[in-house]
GROMACS .gro file of C-alpha atoms in nm:
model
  439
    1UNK     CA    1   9.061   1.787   2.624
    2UNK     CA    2   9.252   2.115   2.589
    3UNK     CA    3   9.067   2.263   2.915
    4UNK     CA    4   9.134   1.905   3.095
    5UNK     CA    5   9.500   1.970   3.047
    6UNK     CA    6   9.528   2.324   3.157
    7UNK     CA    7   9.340   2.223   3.483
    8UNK     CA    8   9.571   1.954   3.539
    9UNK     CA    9   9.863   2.222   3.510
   10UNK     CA   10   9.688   2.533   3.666
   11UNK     CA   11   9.772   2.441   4.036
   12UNK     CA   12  10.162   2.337   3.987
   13UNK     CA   13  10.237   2.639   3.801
   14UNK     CA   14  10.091   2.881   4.083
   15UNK     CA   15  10.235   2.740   4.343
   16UNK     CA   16  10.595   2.742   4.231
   17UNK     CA   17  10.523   3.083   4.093
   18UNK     CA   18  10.428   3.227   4.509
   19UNK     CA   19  10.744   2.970   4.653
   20UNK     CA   20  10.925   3.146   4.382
   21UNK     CA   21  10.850   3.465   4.548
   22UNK     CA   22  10.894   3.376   4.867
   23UNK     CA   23  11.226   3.257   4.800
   24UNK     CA   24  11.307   3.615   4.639
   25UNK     CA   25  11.198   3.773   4.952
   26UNK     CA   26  11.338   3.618   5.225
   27UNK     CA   27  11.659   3.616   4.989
   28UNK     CA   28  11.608   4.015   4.978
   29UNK     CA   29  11.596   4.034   5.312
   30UNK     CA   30  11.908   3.856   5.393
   31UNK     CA   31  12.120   4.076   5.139
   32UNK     CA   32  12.035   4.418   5.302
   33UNK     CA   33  12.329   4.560   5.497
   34UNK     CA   34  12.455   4.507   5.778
   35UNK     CA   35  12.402   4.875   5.875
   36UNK     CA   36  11.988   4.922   5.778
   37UNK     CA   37  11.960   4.682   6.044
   38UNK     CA   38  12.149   4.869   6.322
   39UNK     CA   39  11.999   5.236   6.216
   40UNK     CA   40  11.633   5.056   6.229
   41UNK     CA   41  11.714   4.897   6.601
   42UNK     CA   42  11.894   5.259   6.695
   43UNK     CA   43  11.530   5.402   6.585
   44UNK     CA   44  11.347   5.243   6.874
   45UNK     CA   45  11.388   5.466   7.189
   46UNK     CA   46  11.443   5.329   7.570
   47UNK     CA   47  11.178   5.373   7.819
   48UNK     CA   48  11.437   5.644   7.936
   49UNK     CA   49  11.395   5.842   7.664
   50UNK     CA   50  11.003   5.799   7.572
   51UNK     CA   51  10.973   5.960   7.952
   52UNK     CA   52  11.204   6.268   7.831
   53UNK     CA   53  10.948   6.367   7.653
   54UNK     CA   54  10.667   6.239   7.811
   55UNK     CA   55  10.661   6.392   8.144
   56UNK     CA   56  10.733   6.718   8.280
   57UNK     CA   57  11.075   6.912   8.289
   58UNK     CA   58  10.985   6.901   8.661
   59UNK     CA   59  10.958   6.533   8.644
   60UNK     CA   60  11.268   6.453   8.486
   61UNK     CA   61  11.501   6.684   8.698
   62UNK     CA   62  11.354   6.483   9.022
   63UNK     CA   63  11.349   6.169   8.851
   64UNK     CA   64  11.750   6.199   8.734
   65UNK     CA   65  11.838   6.311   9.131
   66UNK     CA   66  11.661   6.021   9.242
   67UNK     CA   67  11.800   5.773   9.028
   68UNK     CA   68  12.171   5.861   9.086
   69UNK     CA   69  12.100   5.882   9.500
   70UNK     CA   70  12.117   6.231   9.543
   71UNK     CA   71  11.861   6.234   9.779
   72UNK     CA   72  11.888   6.591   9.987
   73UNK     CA   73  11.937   6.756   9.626
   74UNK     CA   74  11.603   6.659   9.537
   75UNK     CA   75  11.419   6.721   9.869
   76UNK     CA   76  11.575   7.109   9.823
   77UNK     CA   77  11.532   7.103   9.452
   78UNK     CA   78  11.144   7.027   9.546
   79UNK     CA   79  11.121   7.256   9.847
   80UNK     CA   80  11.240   7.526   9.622
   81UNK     CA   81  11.016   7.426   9.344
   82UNK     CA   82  10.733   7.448   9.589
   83UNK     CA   83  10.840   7.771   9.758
   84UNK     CA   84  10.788   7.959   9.367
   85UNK     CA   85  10.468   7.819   9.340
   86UNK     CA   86  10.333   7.982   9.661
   87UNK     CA   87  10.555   8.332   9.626
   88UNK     CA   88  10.348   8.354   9.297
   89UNK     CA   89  10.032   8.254   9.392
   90UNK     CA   90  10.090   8.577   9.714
   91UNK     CA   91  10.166   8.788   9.438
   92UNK     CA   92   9.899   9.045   9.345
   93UNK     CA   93   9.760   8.987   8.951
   94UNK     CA   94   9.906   9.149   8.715
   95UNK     CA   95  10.259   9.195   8.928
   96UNK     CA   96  10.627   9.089   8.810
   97UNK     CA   97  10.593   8.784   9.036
   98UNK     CA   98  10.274   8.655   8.897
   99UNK     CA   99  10.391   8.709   8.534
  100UNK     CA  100  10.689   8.555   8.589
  101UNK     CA  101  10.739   8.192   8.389
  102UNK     CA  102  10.707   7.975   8.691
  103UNK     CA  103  11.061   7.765   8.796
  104UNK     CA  104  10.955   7.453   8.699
  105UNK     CA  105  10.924   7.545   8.332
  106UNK     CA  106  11.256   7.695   8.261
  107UNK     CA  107  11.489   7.412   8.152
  108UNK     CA  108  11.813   7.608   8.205
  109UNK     CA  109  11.754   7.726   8.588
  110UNK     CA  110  11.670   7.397   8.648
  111UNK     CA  111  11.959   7.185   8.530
  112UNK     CA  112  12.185   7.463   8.702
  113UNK     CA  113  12.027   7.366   9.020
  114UNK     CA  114  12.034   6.988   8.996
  115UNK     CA  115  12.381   6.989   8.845
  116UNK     CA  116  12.543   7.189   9.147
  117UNK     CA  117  12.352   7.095   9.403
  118UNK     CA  118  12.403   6.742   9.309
  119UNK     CA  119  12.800   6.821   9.296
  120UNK     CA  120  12.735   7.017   9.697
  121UNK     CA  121  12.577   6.705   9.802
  122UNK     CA  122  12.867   6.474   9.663
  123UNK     CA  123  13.133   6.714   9.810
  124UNK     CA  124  12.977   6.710  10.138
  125UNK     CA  125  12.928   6.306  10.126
  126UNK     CA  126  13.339   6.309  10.132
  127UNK     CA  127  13.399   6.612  10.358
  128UNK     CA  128  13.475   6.855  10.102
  129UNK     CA  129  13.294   7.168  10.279
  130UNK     CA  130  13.512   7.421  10.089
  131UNK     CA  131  13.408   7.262   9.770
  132UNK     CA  132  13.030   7.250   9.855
  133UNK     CA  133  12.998   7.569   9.977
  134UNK     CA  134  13.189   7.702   9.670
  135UNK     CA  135  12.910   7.511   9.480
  136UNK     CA  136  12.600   7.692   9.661
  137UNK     CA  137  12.805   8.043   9.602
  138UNK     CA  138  12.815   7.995   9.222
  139UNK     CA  139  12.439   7.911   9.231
  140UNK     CA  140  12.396   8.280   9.444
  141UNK     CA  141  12.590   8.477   9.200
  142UNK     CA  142  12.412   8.290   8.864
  143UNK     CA  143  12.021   8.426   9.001
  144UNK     CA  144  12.125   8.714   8.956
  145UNK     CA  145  11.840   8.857   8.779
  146UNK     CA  146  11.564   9.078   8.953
  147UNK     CA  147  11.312   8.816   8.935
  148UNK     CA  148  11.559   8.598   9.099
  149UNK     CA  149  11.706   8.775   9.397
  150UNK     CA  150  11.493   8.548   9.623
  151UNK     CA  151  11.685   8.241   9.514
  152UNK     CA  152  12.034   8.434   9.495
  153UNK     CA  153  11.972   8.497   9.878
  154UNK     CA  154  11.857   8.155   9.949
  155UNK     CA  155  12.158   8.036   9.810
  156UNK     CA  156  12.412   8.313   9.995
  157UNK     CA  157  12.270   8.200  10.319
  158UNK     CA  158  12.266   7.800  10.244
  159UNK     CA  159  12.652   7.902  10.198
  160UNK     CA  160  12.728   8.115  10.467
  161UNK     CA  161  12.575   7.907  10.726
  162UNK     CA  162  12.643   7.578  10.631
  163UNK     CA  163  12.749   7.433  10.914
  164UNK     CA  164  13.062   7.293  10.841
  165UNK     CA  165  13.177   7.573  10.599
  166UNK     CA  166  13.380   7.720  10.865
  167UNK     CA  167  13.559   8.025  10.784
  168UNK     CA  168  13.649   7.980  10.415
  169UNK     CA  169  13.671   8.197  10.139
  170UNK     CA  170  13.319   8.092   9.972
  171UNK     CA  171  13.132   8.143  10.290
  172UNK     CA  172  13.289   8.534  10.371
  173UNK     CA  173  13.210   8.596   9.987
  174UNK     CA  174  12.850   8.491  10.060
  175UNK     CA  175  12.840   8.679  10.369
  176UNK     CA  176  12.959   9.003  10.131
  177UNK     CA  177  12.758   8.894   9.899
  178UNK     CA  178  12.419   8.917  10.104
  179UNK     CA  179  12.516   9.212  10.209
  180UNK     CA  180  12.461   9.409   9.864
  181UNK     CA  181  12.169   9.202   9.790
  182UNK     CA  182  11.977   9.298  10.095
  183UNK     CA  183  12.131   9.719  10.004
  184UNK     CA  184  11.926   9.634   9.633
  185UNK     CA  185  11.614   9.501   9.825
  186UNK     CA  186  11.622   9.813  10.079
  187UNK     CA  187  11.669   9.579  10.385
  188UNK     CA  188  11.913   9.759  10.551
  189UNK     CA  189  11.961   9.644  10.911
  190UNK     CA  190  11.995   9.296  10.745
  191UNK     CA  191  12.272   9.401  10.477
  192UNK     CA  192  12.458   9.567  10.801
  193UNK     CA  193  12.489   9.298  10.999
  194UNK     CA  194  12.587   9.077  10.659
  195UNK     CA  195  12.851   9.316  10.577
  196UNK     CA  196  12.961   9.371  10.979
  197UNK     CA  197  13.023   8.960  11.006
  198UNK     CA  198  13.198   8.981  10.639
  199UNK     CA  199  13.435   9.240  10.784
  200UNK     CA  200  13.504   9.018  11.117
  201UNK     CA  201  13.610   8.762  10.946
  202UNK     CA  202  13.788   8.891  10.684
  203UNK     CA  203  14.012   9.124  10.846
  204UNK     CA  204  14.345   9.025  10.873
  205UNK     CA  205  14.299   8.769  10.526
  206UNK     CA  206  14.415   8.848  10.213
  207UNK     CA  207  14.059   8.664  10.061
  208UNK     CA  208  13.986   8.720   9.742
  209UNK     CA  209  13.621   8.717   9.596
  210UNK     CA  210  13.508   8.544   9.255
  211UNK     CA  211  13.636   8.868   9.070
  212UNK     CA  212  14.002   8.883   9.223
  213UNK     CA  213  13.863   9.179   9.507
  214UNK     CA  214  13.973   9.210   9.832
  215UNK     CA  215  13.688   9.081  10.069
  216UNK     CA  216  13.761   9.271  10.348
  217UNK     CA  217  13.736   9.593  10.090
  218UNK     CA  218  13.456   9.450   9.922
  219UNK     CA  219  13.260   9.445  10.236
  220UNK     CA  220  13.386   9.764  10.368
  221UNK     CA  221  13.248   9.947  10.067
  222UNK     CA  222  12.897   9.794  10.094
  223UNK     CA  223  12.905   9.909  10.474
  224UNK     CA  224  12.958  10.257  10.366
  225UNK     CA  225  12.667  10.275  10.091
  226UNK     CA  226  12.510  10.104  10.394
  227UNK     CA  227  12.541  10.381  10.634
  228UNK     CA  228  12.482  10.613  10.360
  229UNK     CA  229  12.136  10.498  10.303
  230UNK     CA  230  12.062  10.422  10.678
  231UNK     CA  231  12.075  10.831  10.734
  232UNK     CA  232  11.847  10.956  10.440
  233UNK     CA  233  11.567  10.878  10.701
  234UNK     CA  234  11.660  11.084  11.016
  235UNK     CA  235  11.777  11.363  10.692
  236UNK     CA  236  11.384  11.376  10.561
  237UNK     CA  237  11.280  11.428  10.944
  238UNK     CA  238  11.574  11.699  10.958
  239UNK     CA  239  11.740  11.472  11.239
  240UNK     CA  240  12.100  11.595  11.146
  241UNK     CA  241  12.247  11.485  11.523
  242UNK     CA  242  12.182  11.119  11.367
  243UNK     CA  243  12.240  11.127  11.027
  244UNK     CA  244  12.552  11.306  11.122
  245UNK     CA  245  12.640  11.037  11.317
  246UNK     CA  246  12.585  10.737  11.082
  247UNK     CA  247  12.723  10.910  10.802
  248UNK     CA  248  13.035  10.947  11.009
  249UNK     CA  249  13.060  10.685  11.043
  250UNK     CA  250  13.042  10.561  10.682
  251UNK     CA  251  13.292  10.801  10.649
  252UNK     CA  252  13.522  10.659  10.891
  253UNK     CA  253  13.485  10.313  10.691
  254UNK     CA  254  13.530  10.447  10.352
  255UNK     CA  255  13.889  10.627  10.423
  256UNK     CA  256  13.975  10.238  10.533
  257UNK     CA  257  13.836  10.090  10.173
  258UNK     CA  258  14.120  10.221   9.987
  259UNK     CA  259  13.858  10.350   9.777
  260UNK     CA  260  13.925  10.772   9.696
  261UNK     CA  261  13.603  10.733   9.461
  262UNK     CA  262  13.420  10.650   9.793
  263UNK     CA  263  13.586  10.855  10.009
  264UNK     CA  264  13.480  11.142   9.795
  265UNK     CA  265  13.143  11.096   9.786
  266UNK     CA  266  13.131  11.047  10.184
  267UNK     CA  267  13.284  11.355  10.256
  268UNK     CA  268  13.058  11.551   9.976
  269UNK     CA  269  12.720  11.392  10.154
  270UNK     CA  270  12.910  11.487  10.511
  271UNK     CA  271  12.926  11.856  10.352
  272UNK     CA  272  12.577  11.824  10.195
  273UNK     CA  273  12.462  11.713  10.547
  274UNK     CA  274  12.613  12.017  10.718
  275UNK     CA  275  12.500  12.274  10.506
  276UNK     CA  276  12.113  12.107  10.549
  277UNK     CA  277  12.201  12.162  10.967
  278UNK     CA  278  12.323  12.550  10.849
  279UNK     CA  279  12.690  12.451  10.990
  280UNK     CA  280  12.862  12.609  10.654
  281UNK     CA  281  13.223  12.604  10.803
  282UNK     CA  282  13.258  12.217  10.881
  283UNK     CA  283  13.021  12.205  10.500
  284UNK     CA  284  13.291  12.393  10.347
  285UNK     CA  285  13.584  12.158  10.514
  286UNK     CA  286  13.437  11.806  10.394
  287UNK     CA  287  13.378  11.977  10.045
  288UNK     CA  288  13.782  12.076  10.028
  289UNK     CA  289  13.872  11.764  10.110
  290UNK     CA  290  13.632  11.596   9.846
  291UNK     CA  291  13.752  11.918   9.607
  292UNK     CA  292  14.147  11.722   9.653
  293UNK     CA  293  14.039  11.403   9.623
  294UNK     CA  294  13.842  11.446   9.291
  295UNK     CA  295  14.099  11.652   9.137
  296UNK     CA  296  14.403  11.413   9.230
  297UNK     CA  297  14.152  11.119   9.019
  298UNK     CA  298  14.099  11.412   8.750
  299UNK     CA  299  13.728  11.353   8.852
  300UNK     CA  300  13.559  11.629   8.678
  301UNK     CA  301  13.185  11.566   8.745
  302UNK     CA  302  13.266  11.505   9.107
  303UNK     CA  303  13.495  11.821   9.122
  304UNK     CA  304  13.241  12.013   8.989
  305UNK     CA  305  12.941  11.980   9.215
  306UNK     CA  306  13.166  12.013   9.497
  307UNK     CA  307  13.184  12.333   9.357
  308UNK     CA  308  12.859  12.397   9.344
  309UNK     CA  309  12.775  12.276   9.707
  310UNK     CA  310  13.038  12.532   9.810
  311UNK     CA  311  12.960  12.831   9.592
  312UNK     CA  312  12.619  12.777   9.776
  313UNK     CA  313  12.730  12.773  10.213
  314UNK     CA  314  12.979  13.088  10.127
  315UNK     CA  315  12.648  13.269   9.921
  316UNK     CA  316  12.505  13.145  10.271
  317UNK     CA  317  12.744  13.373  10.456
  318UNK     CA  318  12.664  13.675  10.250
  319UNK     CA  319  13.028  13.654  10.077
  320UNK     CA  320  12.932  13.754   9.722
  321UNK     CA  321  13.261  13.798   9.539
  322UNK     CA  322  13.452  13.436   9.642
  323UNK     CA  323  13.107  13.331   9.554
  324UNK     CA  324  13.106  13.451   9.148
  325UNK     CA  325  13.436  13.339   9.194
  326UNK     CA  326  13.347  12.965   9.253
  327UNK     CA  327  13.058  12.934   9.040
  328UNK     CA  328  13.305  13.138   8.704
  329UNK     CA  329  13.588  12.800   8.829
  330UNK     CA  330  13.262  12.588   8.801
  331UNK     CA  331  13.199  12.678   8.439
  332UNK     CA  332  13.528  12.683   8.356
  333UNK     CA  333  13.536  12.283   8.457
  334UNK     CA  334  13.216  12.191   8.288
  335UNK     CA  335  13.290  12.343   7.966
  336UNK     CA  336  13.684  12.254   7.921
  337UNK     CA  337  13.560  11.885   7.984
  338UNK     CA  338  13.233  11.901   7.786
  339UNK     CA  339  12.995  11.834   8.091
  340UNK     CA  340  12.713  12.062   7.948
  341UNK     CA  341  12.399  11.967   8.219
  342UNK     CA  342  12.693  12.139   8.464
  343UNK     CA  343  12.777  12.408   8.259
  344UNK     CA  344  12.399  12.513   8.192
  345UNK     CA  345  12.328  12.490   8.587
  346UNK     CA  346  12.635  12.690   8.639
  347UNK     CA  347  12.497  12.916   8.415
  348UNK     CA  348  12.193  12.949   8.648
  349UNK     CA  349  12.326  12.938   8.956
  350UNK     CA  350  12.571  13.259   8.870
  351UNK     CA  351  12.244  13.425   8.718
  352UNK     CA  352  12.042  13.410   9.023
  353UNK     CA  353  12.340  13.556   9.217
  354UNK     CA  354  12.325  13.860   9.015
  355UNK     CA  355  11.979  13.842   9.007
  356UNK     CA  356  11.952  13.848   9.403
  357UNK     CA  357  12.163  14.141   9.396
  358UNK     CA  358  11.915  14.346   9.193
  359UNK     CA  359  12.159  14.351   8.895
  360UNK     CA  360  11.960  14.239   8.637
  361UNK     CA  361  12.055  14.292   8.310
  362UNK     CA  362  12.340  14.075   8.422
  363UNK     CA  363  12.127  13.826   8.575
  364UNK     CA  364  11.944  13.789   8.182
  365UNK     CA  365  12.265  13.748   8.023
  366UNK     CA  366  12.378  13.432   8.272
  367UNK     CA  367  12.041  13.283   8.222
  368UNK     CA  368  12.050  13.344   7.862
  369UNK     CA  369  12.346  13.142   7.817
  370UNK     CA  370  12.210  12.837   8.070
  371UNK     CA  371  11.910  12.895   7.832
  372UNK     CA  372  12.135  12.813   7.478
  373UNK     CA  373  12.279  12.538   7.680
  374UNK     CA  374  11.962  12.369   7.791
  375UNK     CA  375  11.875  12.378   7.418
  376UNK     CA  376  12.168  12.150   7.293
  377UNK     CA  377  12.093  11.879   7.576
  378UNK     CA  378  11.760  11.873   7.503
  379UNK     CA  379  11.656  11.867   7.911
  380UNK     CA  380  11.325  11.986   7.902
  381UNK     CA  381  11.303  12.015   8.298
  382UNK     CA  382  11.624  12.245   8.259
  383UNK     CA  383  11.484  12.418   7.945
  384UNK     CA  384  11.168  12.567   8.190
  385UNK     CA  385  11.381  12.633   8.451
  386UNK     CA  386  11.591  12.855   8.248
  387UNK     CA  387  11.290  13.023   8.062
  388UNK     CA  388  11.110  13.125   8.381
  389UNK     CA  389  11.441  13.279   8.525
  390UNK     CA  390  11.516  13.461   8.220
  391UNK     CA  391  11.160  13.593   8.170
  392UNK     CA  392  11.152  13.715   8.588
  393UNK     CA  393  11.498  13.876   8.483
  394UNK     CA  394  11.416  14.043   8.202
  395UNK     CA  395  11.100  14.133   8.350
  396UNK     CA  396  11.263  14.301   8.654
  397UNK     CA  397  11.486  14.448   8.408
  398UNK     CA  398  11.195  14.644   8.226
  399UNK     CA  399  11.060  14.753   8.510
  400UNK     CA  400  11.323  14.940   8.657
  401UNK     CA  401  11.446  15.119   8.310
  402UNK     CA  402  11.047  15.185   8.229
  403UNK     CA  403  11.011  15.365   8.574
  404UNK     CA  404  11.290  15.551   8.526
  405UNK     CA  405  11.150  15.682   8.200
  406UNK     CA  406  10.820  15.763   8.334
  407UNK     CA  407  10.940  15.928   8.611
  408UNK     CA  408  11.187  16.153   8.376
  409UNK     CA  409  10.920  16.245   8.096
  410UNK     CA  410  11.204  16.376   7.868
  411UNK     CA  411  11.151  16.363   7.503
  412UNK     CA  412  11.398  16.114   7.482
  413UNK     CA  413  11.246  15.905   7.740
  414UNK     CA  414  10.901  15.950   7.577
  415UNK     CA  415  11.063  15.847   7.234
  416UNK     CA  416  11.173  15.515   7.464
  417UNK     CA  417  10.837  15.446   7.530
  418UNK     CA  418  10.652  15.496   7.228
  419UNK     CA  419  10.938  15.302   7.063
  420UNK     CA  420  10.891  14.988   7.316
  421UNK     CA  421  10.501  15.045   7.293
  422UNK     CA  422  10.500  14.947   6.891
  423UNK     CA  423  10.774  14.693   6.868
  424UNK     CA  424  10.752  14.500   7.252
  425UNK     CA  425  10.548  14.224   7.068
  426UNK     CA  426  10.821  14.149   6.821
  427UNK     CA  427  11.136  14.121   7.081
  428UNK     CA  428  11.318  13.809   7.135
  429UNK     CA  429  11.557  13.662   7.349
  430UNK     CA  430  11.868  13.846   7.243
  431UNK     CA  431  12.024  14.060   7.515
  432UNK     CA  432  12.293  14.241   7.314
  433UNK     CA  433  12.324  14.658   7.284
  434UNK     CA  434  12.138  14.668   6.999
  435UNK     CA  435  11.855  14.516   7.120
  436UNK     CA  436  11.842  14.627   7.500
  437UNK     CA  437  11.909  14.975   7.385
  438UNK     CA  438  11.553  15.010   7.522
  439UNK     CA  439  11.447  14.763   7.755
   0.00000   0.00000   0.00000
């Protein structure tokens, strides 16, 4: 009877017990905060952003252009994209190109593209040339990198011959611009005619580029490094008649840059030039004037191997004494401003003047002192170069005073020998009294 009544109660009792819990639940439910519910929507992630991470950066950039109608954007974006792949795949193996990380997989190029080629694109949609081209500059000057100069000129030229650009200050800028780039690449006849057209069309304006520089100086100053490179060819094939004649004119160009630093250095490679072509008295006039110049800018180093150059076309014209005197104003330059590489070559050049004139024990003590200097740089190039003109010095030196003894036989002169015979081995560099007192 006892089990009869629990199985008539068994099925009541569990089923309020599981509505019971029910109840709790859904109750449970409907306390929880307002805010669980909005962090658990936030948690599920738009189509948008499942593709971010989904698809390739690649992907994305093109997909954003396309999606807010910049249309041209993406078709250069793409071109450009495109135009990597195949540059790398030209490259030999094991180049810079080819080991390179392609375009497509660096992030931070490629939102720089999109973002100002998108803002190009909506500048141009409401005539705003000056603003586009502006746009296409920026991108020029950011690839600025090696790797990159490919894109930097892309860019240069998209600005300076856009078609509408006119003559505004982005598009000379661009022009100056290309104009260096092609110098760096070695393309020479292309970075003249960049820097010709710059100068054009700046003269006359009072542009200034993305640094607060004069354009029309800017441009003149690339056309003289221009001119200066253009002549080292007809200089290795000893054509002086036209290197003269382009570095004229570079010359010509740099005395209207405003620049002394530049107009220095023309007239030193004019000098340099002429002494090559054995014309030492126009040499010696283009190193005065680069002799003023570098002393009115308190340009040491520059002062100093004008110096040089000059010490070497009056040595040329067998005038020994002015010479001395040039190289003894040379040291006295490099060592009151600490320019020791100078002061040891100095050193060297005034030895082997002495050392041409069969003088020396002179010559050794010249190249002893370019020797101690090449010590304390540390130039191992100048360090030889020092040791083999010492040892021919001191070698020549020897000679002469052993002859002498030979040829006199005195005692004293056979004491000389028999002295240098036992202790020669044991002689260093040291060119004092003491020492030399016998060869």
């Amino acid at each position: 009877m006892n089990g009869a009544v629990r199985q008539q109660h068994n099925k009541p009792f569990l089923t309020e017990i599981t509505s019971k819990r029910r109840k709790h639940t859904q109750d449970s439910r409907l306390k929880q905060p307002e805010e669980s519910q909005s962090e658990k929507s936030a948690q599920i992630l738009s189509k948008e952003e499942i593709s971010l991470f989904r698809n390739s950066l690649k992907q994305n950039v093109c997909v954003e252009l396309l999606q807010r109608g910049f249309h041209r954007s993406f078709s250069e974006l793409f071109s450009l994209l495109g135009l990597d792949q195949d540059r790398r795949a030209a490259a030999e193996p094991g180049s810079a190109a080819r080991l390179q990380t392609p375009l497509d997989q660096q992030w931070d190029k490629l939102e720089t593209m999109r973002m100002h080629l998108s803002w190009a694109e909506q500048a141009e949609s409401t005539c705003s040339w000056t603003v586009a081209c502006d746009k296409r500059l920026f991108l020029g000057r950011y690839f600025s990198a090696p790797e990159d100069l490919w894109l930097s000129l892309y860019f240069y030229n998209s600005c300076a011959n856009r078609e509408r650009g006119g003559r505004s200050r982005p598009v000379i800028e661009a022009q100056a611009c290309m104009a260096e780039v092609y110098l760096q690449l070695g393309e020479l006849e292309e970075a003249r005619q960049q820097a010709e057209r710059c100068i054009r069309q700046a003269d006359g304006g009072s542009w200034l580029d993305s640094d607060g520089q004069l354009l029309r100086l800017r441009a003149r100053k690339a056309l003289c490094m221009i001119y200066s490179r253009l002549a080292d060819a007809p200089l290795d094939a000893a054509d002086y008649n036209n290197a003269l004649r382009l570095l004229h004119k570079g010359y010509s160009i740099a005395t209207e840059s405003e620049d002394k630093h530049l107009e220095a250095e023309a007239s030193y490679q004019l000098g340099l030039t002429y002494q090559r072509a054995e014309d030492h008295d126009t040499a010696k006039q283009f190193f005065n004037t680069c002799m003023q110049i570098c002393g009115t800018l308190q340009d040491a180093d520059g002062l100093g191997k004008s110096y040089k150059a000059m010490a070497k076309s009056i040595e040329s014209e067998g005038n020994i004494n002015d010479t001395l005197q040039c190289l003894e104003t040379l040291i006295d330059i490099s060592r009151s401003n600490g320019l020791q590489h100078n002061l040891a070559d100095a050193f060297l050049c005034l030895g082997n003047i002495y050392y041409t004139t069969s003088q020396y024990t002179r010559a050794c003590e010249f190249f002893l002192q370019g020797y101690d200097v090449a010590c304390e740089v540390g130039d191992v190039a100048l360090l030889q170069k020092a040791q083999v003109s010492l040892g021919c010095a001191r070698a020549h030196s020897l000679i002469g005073k052993y002859s002498e003894d030979v040829e006199s036989a005195s005692p004293a002169a056979l004491r000389r020998l028999v002295a240098w015979k036992e202790t020669r081995g044991h002689r260093g560099l040291s060119t004092d009294s003491t020492a030399t007192a016998w060869y």
